[in-house]
Each structure stands twice: as C-alpha cells, then as structure tokens.
Amino acid sequence: MSSLFPHLFEPITLGARTIRNRIVSSGHDTVLNDHGAIGDDLVAYHEARAQGGCGLIVLQVSGVHETARYTNHVLMATDDSSIPGYRAVAEAVHRHGATIFAQLFHPGREVMDGERGMAPRAVAPSDTPQERFKVVPEALSTEVIKEIIAGYASAAKRITDAGIDGVEIVASHGYLPIQFFNPRVNTRTDEYGGSPASRRRFLAEVVAGVRAAVGPDVVVGLRISGEEKTEDGLVATEILDLIEHLDSLECLDYFSITAGDSSTLQGAVHIVPSMQIDPAYAASLSEQVKKITDKPVMVAGRINQPHEAEKPSPRAAPTWRS
Ligand SMILES: Cc1cc2nc3c(=O)[nH]c(=O)nc-3n(C[C@H](O)[C@H](O)[C@H](O)COP(=O)(O)O)c2cc1C
C-alpha cells in the first residue's frame, strides 16, 4: 500500500510532533458524546480509526466558554470534569501509534438548538442576523470578549495537560473568530471592529493566548475556510491577508483549509460537500496558502480516494490574489 501511495504514507512534522502518515480524520461531530463529555463510545470510535492506520485524528469541536453551546450535545472543555474523557481518548489513540488533536470552538451567532424548543440565544461581535437558523445574536461586551479569549487558552491547557497532542482553533465556516474579521458581520466601532487590524484582533489574541498557555511542545493549528462561498462571506483575498498576518505572529504550527460558511444554505453546503462537488475541490485554495507560508497546510473536502490524496496540488486559480 505505502509503495502505491508514497506521499500519502510519508511522515510529516507539525510543530513538536511527527505524524506517521498524511491520513487525517478531520474534526466531525459524532453525536456520541456523553452529556457534553467524552465517554466510552466516542473513545471506541476514535480508537478504531487509530487502529485502522490513520495518522492524525482531530476530535470534533470542544466549546471554550458557556456561551459556546451551539447544539444541545456539544463537547465542552470549560471545566476539569472534561479531563478524564480527553485522557481516555488520547491513551486509546496513542496505543495504536496515531496522533490526536482537539478543536477549540465558539460558534458566535451560529447556534442551532435552543432550550426546550425555544429560539436559540447567541452572542456575536454585533447583532447582525443569521439567516440559516434564524438567530439574532446579542452583541458581546468587551468584558465577555476577554473572558472568551481567556476560555480558548484555559481549554487548550486543560485538554493538552490531559494528553491530547495539539489543539486546532476553529476559525472556519463562519464561526466566532471569523465573524470578528468579517466587516459585513462585525459592525463594532471599538478596538474589536472597524479597521482590518481591529477586526483581526480577536483571533490574534486567541492565537497568542493559546500558544502562551500550552508552550512550545504542543501543536497549535488553525482551521479556516479559504473562501466562505456565501453572499456576505469573506472572499479569498481577505482570508489570505488574514492568514499572512496570523502566520507572522509565529504562534501557529499548521493551517487546515476548508471552504464554506454556516450562516446560509449556500455556504453551509461546503461544511459537508455533496457528491455533486468535484473531488479535492478545495485544494486550489490550500495551494494558495502554501505560497504564503512555510508551515504545513492540510486540506479537506471530497478527497475520498487515496489516489486523489496522492496527486500533486492542482494549479491555483490565477484570480485568487491580485
Ligand atoms: C457529520 C459531520 C460533522 C462535522 N463536524 C465538524 C466539526 O466538528 N469540526 C469541523 O471543523 N468540521 C466538521 N465537519 C467538516 C469535516 O471536517 C470536513 O471538512 C467535511 O466533512 C469535508 O470533508 P469530506 O468531503 O472528506 O467529508 C463535519 C462534517 C460532518 C460530515
């Protein structure tokens, strides 16, 4: 098998960890959580993937603050009761030689479930309505913004102290960090809104805070949509400028590229792209990211066969950046 797919089976180093091959199970909600924590079912699910030969497993999103409950079953990393679950899944995956990261998450206005059938309550940079789940969020106070940024750092520390090898900050799919960056969503006029420097402040503070909390021996990555593919969504040039800035902070070990945005049906199609979409279609976006960073770049989206993964990157569309 490895001689048929030499690139796919080549080890790769992300920050302080070398991963045995390039097969990644990207973060995906399994609904196997045990009341917001990792229980035996979720451990068994990921152990099976490690046993099957996967190089890297990225756990589904973990909430970093009480306001991050986007479904009624989301994993939460906000207190120490979550530690035994992270420890158990890390040990199970390590037994079979795979590496495991967890995703640090806040949905902002992308909240699906309300309590007992009520309309969902959500917080976001501004009260810009969300079309898909019909949410009108509450604009965040500066005090709660600071609390959420601290939540990313403390969740990262808790999770990695439990034995998880790295954390992936979720700025993809229109979730909170990227809501701050989008001028069509964030209409604040304080230090977290307005100029590009102010709109990227939230994510820059999250990235720096997480790195400071975990130190150099833990992997820290960023998941981001190369294009949001939705009406008010961020376009590729805007995203590329953001990545360039975040990379210059020297806190991130890798970028994980995807596409789409949760706020409309048009953008949300790309969270789980259907069989009508071309194989490896997001690779042209990750190819552009590779041109501006020396860090490893992952990509997901319709890479369903090993021969697709083995292919050299496609030529990037010339229109992505002027
Ligand atoms: C059921 C399901 C749940 C998902 N949950 C997450 C998640 O928790 N975090 C995330 O970053 N992506 C999530 N995704 C997106 C996947 O990581 C991936 O980007 C997407 O499935 C496209 O890759 P594929 O074509 O190989 O399936 C989810 C996808 C599915 C199908």
Short mmCIF file of N, CA and C and ligand atoms in Angstrom, two decimals, residues 25-30 58-61 70 103 105 168 170 172-173 175 223 257-259 270-273 281 300-304, ligand 1:
data_model
loop_
_atom_site.label_atom_id
_atom_site.label_comp_id
_atom_site.label_asym_id
_atom_site.label_seq_id
_atom_site.Cartn_x
_atom_site.Cartn_y
_atom_site.Cartn_z
N SER A 25 -8.20 12.22 9.98
CA SER A 25 -9.64 12.23 10.23
C SER A 25 -9.96 13.63 10.70
N SER A 26 -10.55 14.47 9.83
CA SER A 26 -10.80 15.87 10.21
C SER A 26 -11.95 15.93 11.21
N GLY A 27 -11.99 17.01 12.00
CA GLY A 27 -12.98 17.14 13.06
C GLY A 27 -14.40 16.93 12.54
N HIS A 28 -15.15 16.06 13.19
CA HIS A 28 -16.56 15.88 12.79
C HIS A 28 -17.39 15.46 13.99
N ASP A 29 -18.51 16.16 14.16
CA ASP A 29 -19.41 15.89 15.27
C ASP A 29 -20.01 14.51 15.10
N THR A 30 -19.90 13.69 16.14
CA THR A 30 -20.33 12.30 16.04
C THR A 30 -21.66 12.03 16.74
N VAL A 58 -8.45 14.44 14.44
CA VAL A 58 -8.85 15.71 15.04
C VAL A 58 -10.24 15.50 15.62
N LEU A 59 -10.35 15.67 16.94
CA LEU A 59 -11.65 15.49 17.58
C LEU A 59 -12.63 16.56 17.13
N GLN A 60 -13.89 16.28 17.26
CA GLN A 60 -14.94 17.26 16.97
C GLN A 60 -14.79 18.48 17.89
N VAL A 61 -15.51 19.55 17.58
CA VAL A 61 -15.35 20.79 18.32
C VAL A 61 -15.59 20.62 19.83
N TYR A 70 -23.48 25.36 20.88
CA TYR A 70 -24.21 25.56 19.62
C TYR A 70 -25.23 24.47 19.33
N GLN A 103 -10.34 20.32 18.81
CA GLN A 103 -10.70 21.62 18.24
C GLN A 103 -11.24 22.57 19.31
N PHE A 105 -13.43 25.81 20.15
CA PHE A 105 -14.59 26.28 19.39
C PHE A 105 -15.49 27.26 20.14
N GLU A 168 -6.58 22.71 17.68
CA GLU A 168 -6.87 23.38 16.41
C GLU A 168 -7.93 24.44 16.69
N VAL A 170 -10.74 26.80 15.73
CA VAL A 170 -11.71 26.74 14.62
C VAL A 170 -12.15 28.15 14.23
N SER A 172 -12.96 28.48 10.92
CA SER A 172 -13.59 28.14 9.63
C SER A 172 -15.10 28.36 9.70
N HIS A 173 -15.77 28.16 8.56
CA HIS A 173 -17.22 28.00 8.48
C HIS A 173 -18.03 29.09 9.18
N TYR A 175 -17.61 30.73 12.04
CA TYR A 175 -17.78 30.71 13.50
C TYR A 175 -17.15 31.96 14.14
N ARG A 223 -7.89 26.16 11.80
CA ARG A 223 -8.76 25.74 10.68
C ARG A 223 -9.50 26.98 10.16
N ILE A 257 -7.14 23.93 5.76
CA ILE A 257 -8.01 24.70 4.86
C ILE A 257 -9.25 23.90 4.47
N THR A 258 -10.38 24.61 4.53
CA THR A 258 -11.63 24.04 4.10
C THR A 258 -12.37 25.15 3.34
N ALA A 259 -13.67 25.02 3.14
CA ALA A 259 -14.43 26.06 2.44
C ALA A 259 -15.79 26.18 3.09
N HIS A 270 -20.88 23.58 1.93
CA HIS A 270 -19.45 23.23 1.91
C HIS A 270 -18.94 22.70 3.24
N ILE A 271 -19.77 22.73 4.28
CA ILE A 271 -19.33 22.11 5.55
C ILE A 271 -19.30 20.60 5.32
N VAL A 272 -20.28 20.09 4.62
CA VAL A 272 -20.33 18.67 4.26
C VAL A 272 -20.61 18.61 2.76
N PRO A 273 -19.59 18.82 1.92
CA PRO A 273 -19.83 18.93 0.47
C PRO A 273 -20.39 17.63 -0.11
N TYR A 281 -11.87 19.55 -4.37
CA TYR A 281 -12.10 20.89 -4.95
C TYR A 281 -11.48 22.02 -4.15
N ALA A 300 -9.24 19.56 3.35
CA ALA A 300 -10.29 18.53 3.32
C ALA A 300 -11.35 18.95 2.32
N GLY A 301 -12.17 18.01 1.93
CA GLY A 301 -13.29 18.29 1.03
C GLY A 301 -13.25 17.38 -0.17
N ARG A 302 -14.02 16.30 -0.09
CA ARG A 302 -14.19 15.38 -1.22
C ARG A 302 -12.88 14.70 -1.65
N ILE A 303 -11.98 14.46 -0.69
CA ILE A 303 -10.78 13.66 -1.01
C ILE A 303 -11.13 12.24 -0.52
N ASN A 304 -11.83 11.52 -1.37
CA ASN A 304 -12.44 10.26 -0.93
C ASN A 304 -11.65 9.02 -1.32
C1 LIG B 1 -21.26 14.96 10.49
C2 LIG B 1 -20.18 15.99 10.29
C3 LIG B 1 -19.80 16.77 11.36
C4 LIG B 1 -18.77 17.71 11.21
N1 LIG B 1 -18.32 18.39 12.32
C5 LIG B 1 -17.21 19.17 12.20
C6 LIG B 1 -16.56 19.68 13.34
O1 LIG B 1 -16.92 19.40 14.50
N2 LIG B 1 -15.48 20.49 13.14
C7 LIG B 1 -15.01 20.79 11.88
O2 LIG B 1 -14.03 21.54 11.76
N3 LIG B 1 -15.57 20.26 10.78
C8 LIG B 1 -16.63 19.45 10.91
N4 LIG B 1 -17.13 18.82 9.80
C9 LIG B 1 -16.47 19.03 8.47
C10 LIG B 1 -15.39 17.97 8.18
O3 LIG B 1 -14.24 18.13 9.00
C11 LIG B 1 -14.89 18.05 6.72
O4 LIG B 1 -14.32 19.30 6.48
C12 LIG B 1 -16.02 17.79 5.72
O5 LIG B 1 -16.72 16.61 6.03
C13 LIG B 1 -15.47 17.74 4.29
O6 LIG B 1 -14.60 16.66 4.12
P1 LIG B 1 -15.07 15.32 3.38
O7 LIG B 1 -15.51 15.70 1.99
O8 LIG B 1 -13.84 14.46 3.40
O9 LIG B 1 -16.21 14.74 4.20
C14 LIG B 1 -18.15 17.88 9.93
C15 LIG B 1 -18.55 17.09 8.86
C16 LIG B 1 -19.55 16.14 9.03
C17 LIG B 1 -19.93 15.26 7.87
#
